[in-house]
Amino acid sequence: VFPALQDLLQRPVPGSVLVGVAAALLLTLLLLGLEVRRRRRVDRAVRMARGQLRTVTATMREGVIAYDLDRRFSFANPAFERLTGYPSEDLRDQEFLQYIHPDDRPALLAEWERLQRGEPLRDQEYRVVTRGRQVRWSSGSWEPLRDPAGRQIGYLGTEFDITERKLAEEAMRLDTELFQAIIEVQRSVGAAGLDSATVMRVIAEQSVRLTGAGGAVIETMQGDGFAPRVRVGAEVPASTGSVLSVPLQDEQQTLGLLKVMSAQANAFTDRDTKAVRLLGGLMGAALGHAAAFEARQSRLEERTRALQESEQRFKQLVDAAQEGIWVADDRGMITYVNQRMAEMLGYQNGALLGRAVYDFLDPGSRTGAQRALGRAGGAGDSHDLRFRRKDGSEVWGLVSASPILGRGGALVGTVGMVTDITERKRAEERLRRSAERLAVLHDLDQAILAARSPAEVGRAALGRMRRMVPCERCSVVLFDFSRREAQLIAGYAGGLALGATAMPLDQFAPVEVLRRGGVRYQENIATVEEPSPQLRQLLDEGMRSVLTVPLVVEGEPIGEVSLASASASAFDAEHRDIALEIATPLAIAIRHAGLRDELGRRTAELERRVAEQGAALRGATVELETLLYAISHDLRAPLRQIGGFAQLLLEDAQAHPDAAAHQYARRITRGTARLASLVDDLMHLAALGRQDLLRREIDLGTLVEDVVSRLEPDAAGRAVEWRIEELPTVDCDATLAREAVTQLLANALKFTRPRERAVITIRTATAEGQTGIAVQDNGVGFRTGHASKLFGIFQRLHRTDEFEGNGVGLALVQRIALRHGGRVWAESEPDVGATFYLTFGSPAGARRSERTP
Amino acid sequence: MTEAPPAAIDVLLVEDDPDEVELTLPLLREVAADCRVEVARDGEEALDLLLGRGAHRDRIGTPPPRLVLLDLKLPRLDGLEVLRALRASPRVGGVPVVILTSSGDPRELAQCYHLGANSCVSKPIGFEEFRSTIRALGRYWLEVNAVPGAPVGARAATR
């Protein structure tokens, strides 16, 4: 803001430019004036334009005036006011000529006529009569003012006060010496500048010299009377000598008196009078200029003061601001910083001036800074930038920068505002880190859940750890206190994985220290007096600081995690916390992985044993079945022979039916018949195990109906009600299923024999996702406690003389069920009935069970 | 029997168990009372008899039996070996062979048929069932079944 202001104040503005601007403004003004119908609006516009014209021409040394075709003033600037001594309000709408010396009016009128005829313009010199009835010379030049249609609507003139020059010219006419004196005086006055005291002294001295007087006095108005200001030469009493006195006047008033005095009477000639009058005139002009200058100077000082005050207020405001504020020039060099900004960066205010804002930014933030501070970054955009303080620490700032534009839109600088958001950033960073820490812990939990080896878990944890704790080298080591050995299971050095190695435990630290399981932190190994072999090795590898956290499970240290950095004091409390956070679940994960390994080994061992035993069992079963088969097979022939010969014996003894031999033969025949059926069933049972299953979809409904019809002869002469409900289709071996169903139905038929009316219900049974049939009867039943005995070979719950049978039937059913992967079981209540259930298993289950029959 | 040239036989029973032979022969006679039955006690003897070798060289020109009842479990040479060797003979290889077995082992049965058995019969364990089985065999193979060199129903006529 300031440079722009200062720039504006200091930059010289060529008068011609201003005249051009003034002409344009005035043209607008007059054009607007012609719009009669929109008068009120125009008046307002005229007043505005006038105000602008006034502003533009206010500081010009030339008088600027405008008048219409009737030569009535429409505008006069302050310089013209000074020239004539009239305020512009008095000039408004007055005829221009009345301010012109009567002798000069004809020439002017003639000139105007020339102008009106469109002839080229000539500068005119004429005398202006001031308000104080003084005559001043002016050099005027005019241009016609035209509307857009080209019609002349008035004149725009500039007036330059040439009184001094005219006086000089007059003096030259009088006397070359006088002229030269005047020139000299002028030069002296010029050299004296606008210091009125010096001017007065010069004038007084020259007056004495030119007139040969004894002395001179200049008196100026003080209050109501004149008081001497400057005195030169001897003081001469007024009564004896002669005094030549001329008034010192500017345009408006008498400023004082110039007196030259001589001791002799009539000492001054006419030439002297003229010289003194000339000097007085010069002086008046000079004093007038000086006064005007001083007035302007004082106005300028006032304005500067006001500006300084406002600047001061601004500075106070800016200095008190909570935001850091800087102002930079168009090259980005700092021209101003407030107190807060300096504090923020840790410098004295002055140390920042003349340096680029970029110098104080963290390299990582430079790209962002270019966006924020570049021209493209409009006001309102804010960017988070990281600054580097003098002490090297960092400060986060929310930066918004706005360009300062000079006239024409050129960039003259930047003003930036910085809010310290370091705390917020730190909080965000803490949040991000804690989120990351959580994520890592979650990862580790996942690793714990996943079946992983200790080495895998260790590598995973170190990977996470390195993301959050910067280190050049890290490792996970497990302790084996009993073997006094440490095993490195995972590690990285300079981004490369370390191979698994074992080393003596005391290389790390005394075993007692390791057993305590605390955190160890060496800020700088180089300063450790007696470093352990491990520390020495790390030192050789270029490491300086080492952070070691224990891996503890249930209070027992099982190992440790080491982080090493090439710089000393690389780790802080947060790093330690992170390491500890990771170490805790890591320890558990490693322990779990170890246990899982162990479990895996034991399970494998167990499985191996089971497999061995299973194989042995299968071998034994096969052997047993083979044996059973062989026995039953080899029993057949002798059994048939015994039965055969007994039969033949019986036939031979038919003549003597009462003979004891006949009776014996009958018993032998009966016994062998029973034994034969038993052997047959046993062989059948044995054959089941040797036979392949032919599974397919079998409709149990059809099968049951078929079996029932085949059993009809057995039920002959009995009242048997078969209730066959809707039955499922199951995947099974048709032959075996028929066998099993036949056994169950035959059983039901057999044990309902004592009932007057047998009711046998066959329905669907489901259990454990398997389907099959249930056969319910209202027979003699059995106690449920005996159910487990039912399915064993040769197990019988009834006496042979009650119900025939050899105890193989249900064993056969069970064998068939098991071969299918199914199941058979029974429920019963004595004298009420029994229900037998049979399922055939699922194909998959059957396949599994077939492997281990 | 050794003097005169050996006569043709109707049935060759290959069975090592004398008790089994003792039970089977009367049952065969129940069907064909006058049929000539020769018994071989092991596989070697059975092949000697059929192929006219060793002690039975004199049988070389004799027609083969109408039926061979062959047990599988035999000393020296088992039934399957006998069957294989028999079927390999161009002269007597076509003789009807009925396998008498105690087991119902499907693999064994399949093997028998594969080697050229004409029939396989499981010997029932009960005597009455055995009797009816032997009767059925005799009736079919000796009366119904036709072989070269003997008219159909020849035995029935003799009965």
Tab-separated table of C-alpha atoms in Angstrom, chain A residues 629 632-645 647-648 651 675-677 679-680 683 690-691, chain B residues 17-20 22-23 26 30 73 101-108 122-128 130-131:
chain	number	residue	atom	x	y	z
A	629	TYR	CA	-15.017	-115.043	4.860
A	632	SER	CA	-17.485	-119.198	6.815
A	633	HIS	CA	-16.438	-120.504	3.413
A	634	ASP	CA	-14.501	-123.426	4.814
A	635	LEU	CA	-17.257	-124.224	7.284
A	636	ARG	CA	-19.730	-124.753	4.486
A	637	ALA	CA	-18.491	-128.056	3.099
A	638	PRO	CA	-18.171	-129.912	6.416
A	639	LEU	CA	-21.466	-128.485	7.551
A	640	ARG	CA	-23.193	-129.671	4.382
A	641	GLN	CA	-21.571	-133.050	4.767
A	642	ILE	CA	-22.691	-133.402	8.380
A	643	GLY	CA	-26.197	-132.397	7.365
A	644	GLY	CA	-26.038	-134.651	4.309
A	645	PHE	CA	-24.918	-137.720	6.141
A	647	GLN	CA	-30.117	-136.862	6.328
A	648	LEU	CA	-28.967	-140.079	4.695
A	651	GLU	CA	-33.575	-141.905	5.457
A	675	LEU	CA	-25.532	-123.498	11.783
A	676	ALA	CA	-25.821	-123.362	8.012
A	677	SER	CA	-28.057	-120.293	8.103
A	679	VAL	CA	-22.669	-119.288	8.392
A	680	ASP	CA	-24.528	-118.059	5.343
A	683	MET	CA	-20.468	-114.855	4.938
A	690	ARG	CA	-15.511	-106.542	0.008
A	691	GLN	CA	-18.156	-105.331	-2.334
B	17	ASP	CA	-12.813	-134.306	-0.478
B	18	PRO	CA	-13.893	-137.993	-0.332
B	19	ASP	CA	-16.849	-137.129	1.880
B	20	GLU	CA	-18.016	-134.608	-0.690
B	22	GLU	CA	-19.474	-139.745	-1.204
B	23	LEU	CA	-22.395	-137.283	-0.913
B	26	PRO	CA	-25.541	-140.935	-4.968
B	30	GLU	CA	-30.575	-140.346	-8.553
B	73	LYS	CA	-10.018	-125.577	-4.447
B	101	THR	CA	-17.881	-123.311	-5.844
B	102	SER	CA	-18.561	-122.599	-2.196
B	103	SER	CA	-18.194	-118.840	-2.438
B	104	GLY	CA	-20.208	-116.251	-4.281
B	105	ASP	CA	-17.131	-114.092	-4.853
B	106	PRO	CA	-18.020	-112.084	-7.942
B	107	ARG	CA	-14.404	-111.649	-9.039
B	108	GLU	CA	-13.845	-115.375	-8.881
B	122	SER	CA	-22.665	-122.364	-5.747
B	123	LYS	CA	-22.976	-125.416	-3.576
B	124	PRO	CA	-25.751	-124.698	-1.032
B	125	ILE	CA	-24.885	-125.382	2.530
B	126	GLY	CA	-28.038	-127.297	3.376
B	127	PHE	CA	-28.167	-130.861	2.208
B	128	GLU	CA	-31.663	-130.722	0.727
B	130	PHE	CA	-27.579	-129.358	-2.398
B	131	ARG	CA	-29.529	-132.390	-3.466
